Amino acid sequence: MIVSERSNFPTDLYIAQGLIEQLDRGYALRLVDDPSELPAAIDENTALAMITHVNYRTGYMHDMAALTQTIHRAGTLAVWDLAHSVGAVPVDLNGVGADYAVGCTYKYLNGGPGSPAFVWVPKRHQNAFSQPLSGWWGHKKPFEMNPVYRPDDGIGRFLCGTQPIVSMSLVECGLDVFLQTDMLSLRRKSLAVGDLFIKLVEERCGAFPLSLATSREHAQRGSQVSFEHPNGYEVMQALIARGVIDDYREPRILRFGFTPLYTRFVDAWDAVETLRDVLATESWRAPPVRRARIGDLRTTIMSETKGCPFGHGAQSGEKGWHDAKLDFSDSMSTATISVSIRFSTRSVRSRRITITTRCCSSCSIR
């Protein structure tokens, strides 16, 4: 049994599901709906517990030390996802006795989109672990070019192929900034900015349907604050259009991340004032950026163009499409779409189509 949370980031769950299917040895994925349910879900039948330290939606932070102890008492391995922890909150994997950890460098480590992920393994597990992706960089002597794989000793066996040098150089730039401070100082600032943001939202935006989704308790909060709003997506798009660049996460979650290295207290204040204005003026009702569902767009385009977007009839033999590339204009009433159609004859043609959209709950483009 693999135990995790239903609210875990989907990639973690998808990987577990894929491994279960690939191994085909009777493993199953057991998901809990609340952190309080984890101790009861982890038992002698559990192979490993796969836990994200800080929840990507709500910012809820587990007590890593206490939960790792619970996992070990059941004779189980503890695998921690640190995507929303590393660089934002102090983490002591050796101190808590964690078994494995994974994470990314593009968030609080400032590597940017596409920067490399990482794996952490304590020395007690390194030489006993079999790396499934046995690439040449994990070989004990890669430049011997030996046809027989011999894993490197220690953490080196976890490498696979040539590292992305350009991306890693950007991570290095981000990490250089960390040398000018320490994690305890960053944590103090992160919590202070988060506290201020919560206080200001509740004071300045109290008349609007916002509900706090993040714990007020410092021990249970990462470096983000999330609020729920019935029209969360539209509100966030309006904020982004005004220069407040944060995230929307389903369902209805406005996620505000505070990177303590460079997020200022005045940034939190300005974000709240912009949020208040967006809600008061209801500018979110006409966001300049609209989502689209490919299936709906195909149906709409076919309807608007009375069949094939290129004017081909059934007699041409060029039926069906497989791809649509979307390019939206900023108009509130129209969307200009670049459509690439791949026909059964394998020809590819493009055409720009402008269609009228509706602004209502049944919009095909919204």
mmCIF file with all atom_site columns, N, CA and C in Angstrom, residues 8 51-62 80-86 88-89 108 187 220-224:
data_model
loop_
_atom_site.group_PDB
_atom_site.id
_atom_site.type_symbol
_atom_site.label_atom_id
_atom_site.label_alt_id
_atom_site.label_comp_id
_atom_site.label_asym_id
_atom_site.label_entity_id
_atom_site.label_seq_id
_atom_site.pdbx_PDB_ins_code
_atom_site.Cartn_x
_atom_site.Cartn_y
_atom_site.Cartn_z
_atom_site.occupancy
_atom_site.B_iso_or_equiv
_atom_site.pdbx_formal_charge
_atom_site.auth_seq_id
_atom_site.auth_comp_id
_atom_site.auth_asym_id
_atom_site.auth_atom_id
_atom_site.pdbx_PDB_model_num
ATOM 1  N N  . ASN A 1 8   ? -2.734 16.004 -2.615 1.00 0.00 ? 8   ASN A N  1
ATOM 2  C CA . ASN A 1 8   ? -1.346 16.081 -3.029 1.00 0.00 ? 8   ASN A CA 1
ATOM 3  C C  . ASN A 1 8   ? -1.260 16.592 -4.464 1.00 0.00 ? 8   ASN A C  1
ATOM 4  N N  . ILE A 1 51  ? 4.382  12.010 1.150  1.00 0.00 ? 51  ILE A N  1
ATOM 5  C CA . ILE A 1 51  ? 3.758  13.196 1.734  1.00 0.00 ? 51  ILE A CA 1
ATOM 6  C C  . ILE A 1 51  ? 4.416  14.460 1.196  1.00 0.00 ? 51  ILE A C  1
ATOM 7  N N  . THR A 1 52  ? 3.608  15.429 0.807  1.00 0.00 ? 52  THR A N  1
ATOM 8  C CA . THR A 1 52  ? 4.130  16.756 0.457  1.00 0.00 ? 52  THR A CA 1
ATOM 9  C C  . THR A 1 52  ? 4.165  17.603 1.715  1.00 0.00 ? 52  THR A C  1
ATOM 10 N N  . HIS A 1 53  ? 5.330  18.139 2.026  1.00 0.00 ? 53  HIS A N  1
ATOM 11 C CA . HIS A 1 53  ? 5.531  18.872 3.280  1.00 0.00 ? 53  HIS A CA 1
ATOM 12 C C  . HIS A 1 53  ? 4.609  20.079 3.377  1.00 0.00 ? 53  HIS A C  1
ATOM 13 N N  . VAL A 1 54  ? 4.554  20.886 2.318  1.00 0.00 ? 54  VAL A N  1
ATOM 14 C CA . VAL A 1 54  ? 3.671  22.054 2.270  1.00 0.00 ? 54  VAL A CA 1
ATOM 15 C C  . VAL A 1 54  ? 2.704  21.870 1.113  1.00 0.00 ? 54  VAL A C  1
ATOM 16 N N  . ASN A 1 55  ? 1.423  21.887 1.403  1.00 0.00 ? 55  ASN A N  1
ATOM 17 C CA . ASN A 1 55  ? 0.395  21.651 0.393  1.00 0.00 ? 55  ASN A CA 1
ATOM 18 C C  . ASN A 1 55  ? 0.384  22.767 -0.643 1.00 0.00 ? 55  ASN A C  1
ATOM 19 N N  . TYR A 1 56  ? 0.341  22.382 -1.908 1.00 0.00 ? 56  TYR A N  1
ATOM 20 C CA . TYR A 1 56  ? 0.442  23.372 -2.979 1.00 0.00 ? 56  TYR A CA 1
ATOM 21 C C  . TYR A 1 56  ? -0.777 24.289 -3.072 1.00 0.00 ? 56  TYR A C  1
ATOM 22 N N  . ARG A 1 57  ? -1.935 23.828 -2.629 1.00 0.00 ? 57  ARG A N  1
ATOM 23 C CA . ARG A 1 57  ? -3.135 24.659 -2.681 1.00 0.00 ? 57  ARG A CA 1
ATOM 24 C C  . ARG A 1 57  ? -3.255 25.579 -1.467 1.00 0.00 ? 57  ARG A C  1
ATOM 25 N N  . THR A 1 58  ? -3.243 24.967 -0.296 1.00 0.00 ? 58  THR A N  1
ATOM 26 C CA . THR A 1 58  ? -3.599 25.695 0.921  1.00 0.00 ? 58  THR A CA 1
ATOM 27 C C  . THR A 1 58  ? -2.403 26.239 1.681  1.00 0.00 ? 58  THR A C  1
ATOM 28 N N  . GLY A 1 59  ? -1.212 25.693 1.418  1.00 0.00 ? 59  GLY A N  1
ATOM 29 C CA . GLY A 1 59  ? -0.046 26.096 2.192  1.00 0.00 ? 59  GLY A CA 1
ATOM 30 C C  . GLY A 1 59  ? 0.061  25.401 3.538  1.00 0.00 ? 59  GLY A C  1
ATOM 31 N N  . TYR A 1 60  ? -0.812 24.413 3.792  1.00 0.00 ? 60  TYR A N  1
ATOM 32 C CA . TYR A 1 60  ? -0.733 23.680 5.057  1.00 0.00 ? 60  TYR A CA 1
ATOM 33 C C  . TYR A 1 60  ? 0.608  22.952 5.142  1.00 0.00 ? 60  TYR A C  1
ATOM 34 N N  . MET A 1 61  ? 1.286  23.062 6.292  1.00 0.00 ? 61  MET A N  1
ATOM 35 C CA . MET A 1 61  ? 2.590  22.433 6.477  1.00 0.00 ? 61  MET A CA 1
ATOM 36 C C  . MET A 1 61  ? 2.505  21.355 7.550  1.00 0.00 ? 61  MET A C  1
ATOM 37 N N  . HIS A 1 62  ? 2.940  20.157 7.196  1.00 0.00 ? 62  HIS A N  1
ATOM 38 C CA . HIS A 1 62  ? 2.974  19.045 8.139  1.00 0.00 ? 62  HIS A CA 1
ATOM 39 C C  . HIS A 1 62  ? 4.095  19.238 9.158  1.00 0.00 ? 62  HIS A C  1
ATOM 40 N N  . TRP A 1 80  ? 9.295  12.442 1.227  1.00 0.00 ? 80  TRP A N  1
ATOM 41 C CA . TRP A 1 80  ? 8.799  13.808 1.346  1.00 0.00 ? 80  TRP A CA 1
ATOM 42 C C  . TRP A 1 80  ? 8.984  14.583 0.043  1.00 0.00 ? 80  TRP A C  1
ATOM 43 N N  . ASP A 1 81  ? 7.925  15.297 -0.362 1.00 0.00 ? 81  ASP A N  1
ATOM 44 C CA . ASP A 1 81  ? 7.989  16.220 -1.496 1.00 0.00 ? 81  ASP A CA 1
ATOM 45 C C  . ASP A 1 81  ? 8.206  17.622 -0.922 1.00 0.00 ? 81  ASP A C  1
ATOM 46 N N  . LEU A 1 82  ? 9.313  18.256 -1.330 1.00 0.00 ? 82  LEU A N  1
ATOM 47 C CA . LEU A 1 82  ? 9.693  19.551 -0.767 1.00 0.00 ? 82  LEU A CA 1
ATOM 48 C C  . LEU A 1 82  ? 9.512  20.694 -1.760 1.00 0.00 ? 82  LEU A C  1
ATOM 49 N N  . ALA A 1 83  ? 8.663  20.514 -2.762 1.00 0.00 ? 83  ALA A N  1
ATOM 50 C CA . ALA A 1 83  ? 8.526  21.519 -3.817 1.00 0.00 ? 83  ALA A CA 1
ATOM 51 C C  . ALA A 1 83  ? 8.184  22.896 -3.266 1.00 0.00 ? 83  ALA A C  1
ATOM 52 N N  . HIS A 1 84  ? 7.344  22.947 -2.233 1.00 0.00 ? 84  HIS A N  1
ATOM 53 C CA . HIS A 1 84  ? 6.931  24.241 -1.673 1.00 0.00 ? 84  HIS A CA 1
ATOM 54 C C  . HIS A 1 84  ? 7.590  24.508 -0.324 1.00 0.00 ? 84  HIS A C  1
ATOM 55 N N  . SER A 1 85  ? 8.672  23.792 -0.061 1.00 0.00 ? 85  SER A N  1
ATOM 56 C CA . SER A 1 85  ? 9.371  23.946 1.221  1.00 0.00 ? 85  SER A CA 1
ATOM 57 C C  . SER A 1 85  ? 10.779 24.480 1.050  1.00 0.00 ? 85  SER A C  1
ATOM 58 N N  . VAL A 1 86  ? 11.551 23.837 0.156  1.00 0.00 ? 86  VAL A N  1
ATOM 59 C CA . VAL A 1 86  ? 12.964 24.162 0.048  1.00 0.00 ? 86  VAL A CA 1
ATOM 60 C C  . VAL A 1 86  ? 13.140 25.626 -0.375 1.00 0.00 ? 86  VAL A C  1
ATOM 61 N N  . ALA A 1 88  ? 12.103 28.076 1.396  1.00 0.00 ? 88  ALA A N  1
ATOM 62 C CA . ALA A 1 88  ? 11.043 28.882 2.015  1.00 0.00 ? 88  ALA A CA 1
ATOM 63 C C  . ALA A 1 88  ? 10.919 28.618 3.505  1.00 0.00 ? 88  ALA A C  1
ATOM 64 N N  . VAL A 1 89  ? 11.102 27.370 3.915  1.00 0.00 ? 89  VAL A N  1
ATOM 65 C CA . VAL A 1 89  ? 11.008 27.011 5.328  1.00 0.00 ? 89  VAL A CA 1
ATOM 66 C C  . VAL A 1 89  ? 12.216 26.154 5.694  1.00 0.00 ? 89  VAL A C  1
ATOM 67 N N  . TYR A 1 108 ? 11.126 28.587 -4.867 1.00 0.00 ? 108 TYR A N  1
ATOM 68 C CA . TYR A 1 108 ? 11.807 29.448 -3.907 1.00 0.00 ? 108 TYR A CA 1
ATOM 69 C C  . TYR A 1 108 ? 13.323 29.460 -4.073 1.00 0.00 ? 108 TYR A C  1
ATOM 70 N N  . ARG A 1 187 ? 12.630 32.629 7.227  1.00 0.00 ? 187 ARG A N  1
ATOM 71 C CA . ARG A 1 187 ? 11.380 32.121 7.775  1.00 0.00 ? 187 ARG A CA 1
ATOM 72 C C  . ARG A 1 187 ? 10.673 33.191 8.600  1.00 0.00 ? 187 ARG A C  1
ATOM 73 N N  . GLN A 1 220 ? 1.948  25.464 11.032 1.00 0.00 ? 220 GLN A N  1
ATOM 74 C CA . GLN A 1 220 ? 1.180  24.744 10.015 1.00 0.00 ? 220 GLN A CA 1
ATOM 75 C C  . GLN A 1 220 ? 1.085  25.526 8.706  1.00 0.00 ? 220 GLN A C  1
ATOM 76 N N  . ARG A 1 221 ? 1.971  26.495 8.521  1.00 0.00 ? 221 ARG A N  1
ATOM 77 C CA . ARG A 1 221 ? 1.887  27.336 7.323  1.00 0.00 ? 221 ARG A CA 1
ATOM 78 C C  . ARG A 1 221 ? 3.235  27.426 6.634  1.00 0.00 ? 221 ARG A C  1
ATOM 79 N N  . GLY A 1 222 ? 3.224  27.226 5.319  1.00 0.00 ? 222 GLY A N  1
ATOM 80 C CA . GLY A 1 222 ? 4.426  27.418 4.528  1.00 0.00 ? 222 GLY A CA 1
ATOM 81 C C  . GLY A 1 222 ? 4.641  28.890 4.237  1.00 0.00 ? 222 GLY A C  1
ATOM 82 N N  . SER A 1 223 ? 5.071  29.199 3.010  1.00 0.00 ? 223 SER A N  1
ATOM 83 C CA . SER A 1 223 ? 5.352  30.592 2.659  1.00 0.00 ? 223 SER A CA 1
ATOM 84 C C  . SER A 1 223 ? 4.346  31.127 1.656  1.00 0.00 ? 223 SER A C  1
ATOM 85 N N  . GLN A 1 224 ? 3.111  30.695 1.778  1.00 0.00 ? 224 GLN A N  1
ATOM 86 C CA . GLN A 1 224 ? 2.041  31.186 0.914  1.00 0.00 ? 224 GLN A CA 1
ATOM 87 C C  . GLN A 1 224 ? 0.787  31.397 1.743  1.00 0.00 ? 224 GLN A C  1
#
